Amino acid sequence: MSAAPEIPIANVYHLLCYASGYLGFEADAEVERDDHSGYTALLLKVLNHGCTHLLKQGLHRDYRAETESMPAIRGKLELSHSLATGGLSRGIAVCTQDVFTADVLANQILKSVLLRCAGMPGLDGKLADASRRVALRMSEVSRIEVDIRLFNRVKLHRNNAYYGFLLFLCRLLVESLSVRELQEDWETVEQRFHRSLSDKLPALFEAFVRNFYRTHLGREGWSRFDAQHIDWQWTPLNSGASGLLPKMKTDVTLEHPDRKIILDTKFYRSGGLSEHFERLTFESANLYQLHAYVTQLSRQAETRATNGDRIAHPHDRDAEGMLLYASAREEEFLHAYWMAPHRMVVASVDLARPWRDIEARLLELIRPAAPAA
């Protein structure tokens, strides 16, 4: 699948913002310009803007243990090290103390990624200079060799939550960088990012849809927005049979006091349509999957009601199903079906359209509810 290059660069940025769960910073003026040389160049521009914002607000600081020799005992005396160096006889002790510093891992990653990118052949000169200037303003932060595993060691909390989005961008860039720094140029990085983005698009689209509806429908009585596990209602007739049933897990579940929607997202270059026996049809496996979700959820609710147990949601019995296909530069469609008590919708959204049109499209698919046939 090579759909990534067909999606406008600015739209990819918006997808990443929603998918990462961070919408507090949008370099809109920079993003909406149409002079970007590629996806990675835009990510680096946004990273520059974000780090500049951090410098204005003040880099995040934290306590870090530092061990060094000093002429007076401060913090914890490292007796064994002091004896080993022979410094005690000269009034020099090795001590460990907590230092409140900006030279912490999150800042080290930001600075190092900026400098790594700035030094790469083929990067636009102005962008390289800008990245280098921002990095050098982090004067008290050390440069490190950035490894993917380092990102899992960064601890994010309320005081440094803004870093989450910037580190998300850094990770995308690092995943496209080779460990052999001198053997690649920026064009190679862009090509590698294209391939990586194409592989990520199905999961990226799912996360985008989930957080988009969480953001825009959360104030309208809708809730949940996450995945839901549904139990098969088949009764096993022999030992060990139940353990062989696969798990049913929705992509997105939307709940409202008046409605419930099981939403499954798909990203196909074909837009979800394929030719069978000389006619276009939807992918049958996707319809089978959604049909299983809503019917098994309905049976689950009936079983609980029969047993006198609480039903998880009042519309579990008549939950709606929606297949939402993402495409690029394909004609959009919306088809609705009815099989009592379930309404089923198969629709698509063209991610190559202007972003405001994409937002309007996604919202009109949910509200207002169309009457059942």
Short mmCIF file of C-alpha atoms in Angstrom, two decimals:
data_model
loop_
_atom_site.label_atom_id
_atom_site.label_comp_id
_atom_site.label_asym_id
_atom_site.label_seq_id
_atom_site.Cartn_x
_atom_site.Cartn_y
_atom_site.Cartn_z
CA MET A 1 0.00 0.00 0.00
CA SER A 2 1.54 3.31 -1.06
CA ALA A 3 -1.33 5.64 -0.20
CA ALA A 4 0.71 7.84 2.11
CA PRO A 5 2.06 10.19 -0.62
CA GLU A 6 -1.51 10.81 -1.87
CA ILE A 7 -2.59 12.36 1.43
CA PRO A 8 -1.70 16.07 1.66
CA ILE A 9 1.15 16.76 4.06
CA ALA A 10 -0.96 19.07 6.22
CA ASN A 11 -3.63 16.37 6.59
CA VAL A 12 -1.05 13.84 7.75
CA TYR A 13 -0.02 16.33 10.42
CA HIS A 14 -3.62 16.67 11.63
CA LEU A 15 -3.97 12.87 11.71
CA LEU A 16 -0.84 12.66 13.84
CA CYS A 17 -2.13 15.34 16.21
CA TYR A 18 -5.36 13.47 16.86
CA ALA A 19 -3.74 10.03 16.92
CA SER A 20 -1.17 11.13 19.50
CA GLY A 21 -3.96 12.54 21.68
CA TYR A 22 -2.41 16.01 21.83
CA LEU A 23 -4.29 18.97 20.33
CA GLY A 24 -2.96 21.74 22.56
CA PHE A 25 -0.40 22.89 20.01
CA GLU A 26 -1.03 23.33 16.32
CA ALA A 27 1.38 25.33 14.16
CA ASP A 28 -1.54 26.10 11.86
CA ALA A 29 0.06 28.91 9.87
CA GLU A 30 3.12 26.77 9.22
CA VAL A 31 1.21 23.58 8.55
CA GLU A 32 -1.33 24.94 6.09
CA ARG A 33 1.34 26.42 3.83
CA ASP A 34 1.82 24.33 0.73
CA ASP A 35 5.60 24.70 0.31
CA HIS A 36 6.73 21.72 2.38
CA SER A 37 9.40 19.59 0.74
CA GLY A 38 8.06 16.44 2.38
CA TYR A 39 6.44 14.84 5.39
CA THR A 40 9.64 14.70 7.42
CA ALA A 41 10.47 18.34 6.69
CA LEU A 42 7.07 19.36 8.06
CA LEU A 43 7.60 17.25 11.19
CA LEU A 44 10.95 18.94 11.73
CA LYS A 45 9.40 22.40 11.26
CA VAL A 46 6.73 21.59 13.85
CA LEU A 47 9.39 20.22 16.19
CA ASN A 48 11.27 23.51 15.87
CA HIS A 49 8.11 25.47 16.71
CA GLY A 50 7.41 23.23 19.68
CA CYS A 51 10.92 23.43 21.11
CA THR A 52 10.91 27.22 20.67
CA HIS A 53 7.68 27.30 22.66
CA LEU A 54 9.31 25.17 25.38
CA LEU A 55 12.29 27.53 25.57
CA LYS A 56 9.96 30.52 26.00
CA GLN A 57 8.04 28.75 28.76
CA GLY A 58 11.16 27.28 30.32
CA LEU A 59 12.45 23.76 29.74
CA HIS A 60 11.13 21.09 32.06
CA ARG A 61 13.46 20.47 34.98
CA ASP A 62 13.71 17.55 37.33
CA TYR A 63 16.00 16.16 40.00
CA ARG A 64 18.80 13.96 38.76
CA ALA A 65 21.38 12.15 40.88
CA GLU A 66 24.93 13.24 40.09
CA THR A 67 28.07 11.70 41.56
CA GLU A 68 31.28 13.72 41.58
CA SER A 69 34.35 14.57 43.61
CA MET A 70 34.11 17.70 45.77
CA PRO A 71 36.08 19.40 48.55
CA ALA A 72 33.18 19.16 51.01
CA ILE A 73 30.61 16.50 51.78
CA ARG A 74 27.26 17.31 50.19
CA GLY A 75 24.45 14.84 49.72
CA LYS A 76 25.37 11.19 50.18
CA LEU A 77 28.99 10.27 50.80
CA GLU A 78 30.13 7.44 48.53
CA LEU A 79 32.64 6.04 51.00
CA SER A 80 33.94 3.13 48.93
CA HIS A 81 34.56 5.36 45.92
CA SER A 82 36.18 8.02 48.09
CA LEU A 83 38.55 5.46 49.60
CA ALA A 84 39.33 3.94 46.20
CA THR A 85 40.36 7.30 44.74
CA GLY A 86 42.43 8.19 47.81
CA GLY A 87 40.85 11.60 47.85
CA LEU A 88 39.83 11.62 51.51
CA SER A 89 43.42 12.11 52.64
CA ARG A 90 43.47 15.25 50.50
CA GLY A 91 40.07 16.47 51.69
CA ILE A 92 38.29 15.36 48.50
CA ALA A 93 35.13 13.24 48.83
CA VAL A 94 33.01 11.47 46.23
CA CYS A 95 29.37 12.37 46.87
CA THR A 96 26.01 11.83 45.20
CA GLN A 97 23.48 14.64 45.34
CA ASP A 98 20.18 15.45 43.63
CA VAL A 99 20.58 18.32 41.18
CA PHE A 100 17.57 20.22 39.82
CA THR A 101 18.42 20.47 36.14
CA ALA A 102 17.05 20.75 32.61
CA ASP A 103 19.58 18.13 31.48
CA VAL A 104 17.00 15.36 31.60
CA LEU A 105 16.23 12.63 29.08
CA ALA A 106 13.24 14.31 27.40
CA ASN A 107 15.25 17.48 26.65
CA GLN A 108 18.28 15.43 25.61
CA ILE A 109 16.19 13.58 23.02
CA LEU A 110 14.73 16.81 21.61
CA LYS A 111 18.12 18.48 21.28
CA SER A 112 19.81 15.41 19.84
CA VAL A 113 17.14 14.80 17.20
CA LEU A 114 17.28 18.45 16.10
CA LEU A 115 21.07 18.34 15.74
CA ARG A 116 21.02 14.96 14.03
CA CYS A 117 18.53 16.19 11.44
CA ALA A 118 20.26 19.57 11.01
CA GLY A 119 23.52 17.86 10.06
CA MET A 120 22.03 15.63 7.40
CA PRO A 121 22.90 16.26 3.73
CA GLY A 122 20.00 17.25 1.52
CA LEU A 123 17.97 19.06 4.18
CA ASP A 124 16.85 22.55 3.20
CA GLY A 125 19.52 24.99 4.39
CA LYS A 126 17.13 27.37 6.16
CA LEU A 127 15.43 24.51 7.99
CA ALA A 128 18.79 23.03 8.98
CA ASP A 129 19.99 26.39 10.34
CA ALA A 130 16.74 26.93 12.24
CA SER A 131 16.93 23.46 13.81
CA ARG A 132 20.55 24.01 14.82
CA ARG A 133 19.79 27.40 16.38
CA VAL A 134 16.93 25.99 18.45
CA ALA A 135 19.07 23.07 19.62
CA LEU A 136 21.99 25.28 20.63
CA ARG A 137 19.68 27.43 22.76
CA MET A 138 19.34 24.34 24.97
CA SER A 139 22.83 25.11 26.24
CA GLU A 140 22.63 23.18 29.52
CA VAL A 141 21.24 20.04 27.86
CA SER A 142 23.62 17.27 26.76
CA ARG A 143 23.57 15.68 23.32
CA ILE A 144 23.11 11.92 23.35
CA GLU A 145 22.92 9.05 20.88
CA VAL A 146 19.18 8.61 20.42
CA ASP A 147 17.87 5.06 20.41
CA ILE A 148 14.22 4.02 20.03
CA ARG A 149 14.36 2.29 23.42
CA LEU A 150 15.06 5.62 25.15
CA PHE A 151 11.53 6.87 24.44
CA ASN A 152 10.05 4.25 26.77
CA ARG A 153 12.16 5.61 29.62
CA VAL A 154 10.70 9.13 29.50
CA LYS A 155 8.13 9.67 32.24
CA LEU A 156 5.33 12.01 31.23
CA HIS A 157 3.01 13.64 33.75
CA ARG A 158 0.84 16.71 34.08
CA ASN A 159 3.78 19.08 34.42
CA ASN A 160 5.45 17.97 31.19
CA ALA A 161 2.52 16.57 29.17
CA TYR A 162 3.32 18.91 26.27
CA TYR A 163 6.48 16.90 25.70
CA GLY A 164 4.38 13.89 24.74
CA PHE A 165 3.49 15.27 21.31
CA LEU A 166 7.02 16.52 20.56
CA LEU A 167 8.53 13.19 21.55
CA PHE A 168 5.94 11.48 19.36
CA LEU A 169 7.28 13.51 16.41
CA CYS A 170 10.85 12.71 17.43
CA ARG A 171 10.08 9.02 17.48
CA LEU A 172 8.63 9.15 13.97
CA LEU A 173 11.78 10.87 12.75
CA VAL A 174 14.13 8.51 14.58
CA GLU A 175 12.33 5.50 13.13
CA SER A 176 13.24 6.84 9.69
CA LEU A 177 16.90 7.54 10.51
CA SER A 178 19.61 5.00 9.90
CA VAL A 179 22.11 4.06 12.58
CA ARG A 180 24.75 4.76 9.91
CA GLU A 181 24.43 8.52 10.03
CA LEU A 182 27.05 9.28 7.37
CA GLN A 183 25.55 6.94 4.77
CA GLU A 184 22.20 8.60 4.18
CA ASP A 185 20.71 11.91 3.15
CA TRP A 186 17.39 13.60 3.80
CA GLU A 187 15.79 12.20 0.65
CA THR A 188 16.51 8.68 1.91
CA VAL A 189 14.93 9.57 5.26
CA GLU A 190 11.82 10.86 3.46
CA GLN A 191 11.51 7.68 1.41
CA ARG A 192 11.89 5.54 4.52
CA PHE A 193 9.24 7.62 6.30
CA HIS A 194 6.83 7.09 3.36
CA ARG A 195 7.17 3.34 3.72
CA SER A 196 6.82 3.48 7.48
CA LEU A 197 3.78 5.77 7.27
CA SER A 198 2.08 3.47 4.77
CA ASP A 199 2.47 0.58 7.20
CA LYS A 200 1.12 2.71 10.07
CA LEU A 201 -1.90 4.18 8.25
CA PRO A 202 -4.52 1.60 9.35
CA ALA A 203 -3.61 1.99 13.04
CA LEU A 204 -3.12 5.74 12.62
CA PHE A 205 -6.57 6.13 11.07
CA GLU A 206 -8.19 4.10 13.85
CA ALA A 207 -6.53 6.20 16.57
CA PHE A 208 -7.46 9.40 14.72
CA VAL A 209 -11.15 8.45 14.47
CA ARG A 210 -11.27 7.45 18.14
CA ASN A 211 -9.76 10.71 19.39
CA PHE A 212 -11.60 12.85 16.85
CA TYR A 213 -14.97 11.69 18.15
CA ARG A 214 -13.74 11.91 21.74
CA THR A 215 -12.82 15.56 21.11
CA HIS A 216 -15.90 16.65 19.16
CA LEU A 217 -18.69 14.52 20.65
CA GLY A 218 -17.63 14.33 24.27
CA ARG A 219 -19.62 17.47 25.11
CA GLU A 220 -22.79 16.13 23.42
CA GLY A 221 -23.53 13.24 25.74
CA TRP A 222 -21.37 10.69 23.93
CA SER A 223 -18.90 8.61 25.88
CA ARG A 224 -16.57 5.62 25.80
CA PHE A 225 -14.78 6.10 22.42
CA ASP A 226 -12.49 3.15 23.07
CA ALA A 227 -12.47 -0.53 22.13
CA GLN A 228 -14.93 -3.03 23.60
CA HIS A 229 -14.55 -6.75 24.15
CA ILE A 230 -17.60 -8.83 23.19
CA ASP A 231 -18.10 -12.43 24.30
CA TRP A 232 -19.15 -15.10 21.86
CA GLN A 233 -22.58 -16.44 22.79
CA TRP A 234 -21.90 -19.91 21.47
CA THR A 235 -22.20 -22.65 24.07
CA PRO A 236 -19.21 -25.07 23.94
CA LEU A 237 -20.33 -28.67 23.62
CA ASN A 238 -17.03 -30.36 24.45
CA SER A 239 -14.08 -29.81 26.77
CA GLY A 240 -11.63 -27.14 25.64
CA ALA A 241 -13.86 -25.76 22.90
CA SER A 242 -14.48 -22.39 24.57
CA GLY A 243 -10.76 -21.62 24.80
CA LEU A 244 -10.41 -21.82 21.02
CA LEU A 245 -12.86 -19.01 20.23
CA PRO A 246 -11.01 -15.86 19.08
CA LYS A 247 -11.37 -12.61 20.99
CA MET A 248 -13.84 -10.09 19.62
CA LYS A 249 -12.59 -6.52 20.07
CA THR A 250 -14.11 -3.51 18.38
CA ASP A 251 -12.02 -0.65 17.01
CA VAL A 252 -14.20 2.11 18.44
CA THR A 253 -17.38 1.98 20.50
CA LEU A 254 -19.50 5.14 20.78
CA GLU A 255 -22.13 5.29 23.52
CA HIS A 256 -24.93 7.80 24.01
CA PRO A 257 -28.01 7.50 26.24
CA ASP A 258 -30.08 7.21 23.05
CA ARG A 259 -27.74 5.23 20.78
CA LYS A 260 -24.78 2.89 20.62
CA ILE A 261 -22.50 2.51 17.61
CA ILE A 262 -19.93 -0.22 16.98
CA LEU A 263 -17.49 1.41 14.57
CA ASP A 264 -14.84 -0.48 12.63
CA THR A 265 -12.20 1.45 10.70
CA LYS A 266 -10.44 0.24 7.57
CA PHE A 267 -7.77 1.75 5.36
CA TYR A 268 -7.58 0.37 1.83
CA ARG A 269 -6.18 1.95 -1.28
CA SER A 270 -9.28 0.65 -3.06
CA GLY A 271 -11.55 2.53 -0.67
CA GLY A 272 -13.15 -0.72 0.52
CA LEU A 273 -14.61 -1.81 -2.81
CA SER A 274 -13.31 -4.78 -4.79
CA GLU A 275 -14.49 -6.60 -7.88
CA HIS A 276 -16.24 -9.95 -7.43
CA PHE A 277 -17.86 -11.75 -10.36
CA GLU A 278 -17.57 -8.63 -12.53
CA ARG A 279 -19.24 -6.28 -10.08
CA LEU A 280 -18.00 -4.03 -7.28
CA THR A 281 -18.83 -5.09 -3.73
CA PHE A 282 -17.65 -4.31 -0.24
CA GLU A 283 -15.02 -6.55 1.30
CA SER A 284 -17.11 -9.44 2.61
CA ALA A 285 -14.81 -10.22 5.56
CA ASN A 286 -15.37 -6.71 6.94
CA LEU A 287 -19.16 -7.06 6.78
CA TYR A 288 -19.01 -10.50 8.41
CA GLN A 289 -16.89 -9.03 11.21
CA LEU A 290 -19.25 -6.12 11.91
CA HIS A 291 -22.29 -8.40 11.68
CA ALA A 292 -20.74 -10.66 14.32
CA TYR A 293 -20.06 -7.71 16.62
CA VAL A 294 -23.61 -6.35 16.71
CA THR A 295 -25.43 -9.70 16.75
CA GLN A 296 -23.24 -11.24 19.45
CA LEU A 297 -23.52 -8.07 21.54
CA SER A 298 -27.30 -8.25 21.21
CA ARG A 299 -27.36 -11.92 22.24
CA GLN A 300 -25.05 -11.09 25.15
CA ALA A 301 -27.53 -8.46 26.36
CA GLU A 302 -30.43 -10.90 26.03
CA THR A 303 -28.56 -13.55 28.02
CA ARG A 304 -27.77 -11.11 30.79
CA ALA A 305 -31.39 -9.92 30.93
CA THR A 306 -32.64 -13.52 31.08
CA ASN A 307 -30.23 -14.27 33.93
CA GLY A 308 -31.29 -11.14 35.81
CA ASP A 309 -27.90 -9.49 35.31
CA ARG A 310 -27.40 -5.80 34.55
CA ILE A 311 -27.13 -4.92 30.86
CA ALA A 312 -24.00 -2.84 30.28
CA HIS A 313 -25.75 -0.30 28.01
CA PRO A 314 -29.48 0.15 27.27
CA HIS A 315 -28.82 -0.08 23.50
CA ASP A 316 -26.67 -3.20 23.53
CA ARG A 317 -29.68 -5.04 22.08
CA ASP A 318 -30.05 -2.74 19.05
CA ALA A 319 -26.54 -1.36 18.60
CA GLU A 320 -25.77 0.19 15.24
CA GLY A 321 -22.82 -0.91 13.16
CA MET A 322 -20.61 1.29 11.01
CA LEU A 323 -17.78 0.42 8.64
CA LEU A 324 -15.71 3.52 7.99
CA TYR A 325 -13.23 3.32 5.14
CA ALA A 326 -10.41 5.81 4.63
CA SER A 327 -9.25 6.53 1.11
CA ALA A 328 -7.24 9.11 -0.79
CA ARG A 329 -8.66 10.80 -3.87
CA GLU A 330 -11.54 8.34 -4.17
CA GLU A 331 -15.22 9.26 -4.46
CA GLU A 332 -16.91 9.11 -1.05
CA PHE A 333 -19.94 6.90 -0.45
CA LEU A 334 -22.51 6.30 2.28
CA HIS A 335 -24.84 3.28 2.21
CA ALA A 336 -27.25 2.33 4.99
CA TYR A 337 -28.91 -1.04 5.64
CA TRP A 338 -31.48 -2.41 8.06
CA MET A 339 -31.83 -5.82 9.69
CA ALA A 340 -34.02 -5.57 12.76
CA PRO A 341 -33.07 -4.36 15.25
CA HIS A 342 -29.76 -3.17 13.80
CA ARG A 343 -28.94 -0.33 11.46
CA MET A 344 -25.74 -0.78 9.47
CA VAL A 345 -23.80 1.94 7.65
CA VAL A 346 -20.89 1.56 5.26
CA ALA A 347 -19.22 4.88 4.50
CA SER A 348 -15.92 6.36 3.41
CA VAL A 349 -13.95 9.54 4.01
CA ASP A 350 -11.48 10.97 1.52
CA LEU A 351 -8.37 12.07 3.42
CA ALA A 352 -7.16 14.09 0.44
CA ARG A 353 -9.96 16.66 0.86
CA PRO A 354 -9.49 19.97 2.73
CA TRP A 355 -9.26 19.26 6.45
CA ARG A 356 -12.42 21.16 7.41
CA ASP A 357 -14.36 19.06 4.91
CA ILE A 358 -12.97 15.90 6.51
CA GLU A 359 -14.09 17.06 9.95
CA ALA A 360 -17.58 17.92 8.64
CA ARG A 361 -17.82 14.53 6.93
CA LEU A 362 -17.01 12.58 10.09
CA LEU A 363 -19.48 14.57 12.17
CA GLU A 364 -22.35 14.21 9.70
CA LEU A 365 -21.91 10.43 9.77
CA ILE A 366 -22.83 10.42 13.47
CA ARG A 367 -25.25 13.29 13.92
CA PRO A 368 -28.10 13.55 13.56
CA ALA A 369 -29.24 9.95 13.65
CA ALA A 370 -31.04 8.91 10.49
CA PRO A 371 -34.36 7.15 11.06
CA ALA A 372 -34.45 3.41 10.68
CA ALA A 373 -35.87 2.02 7.45
#
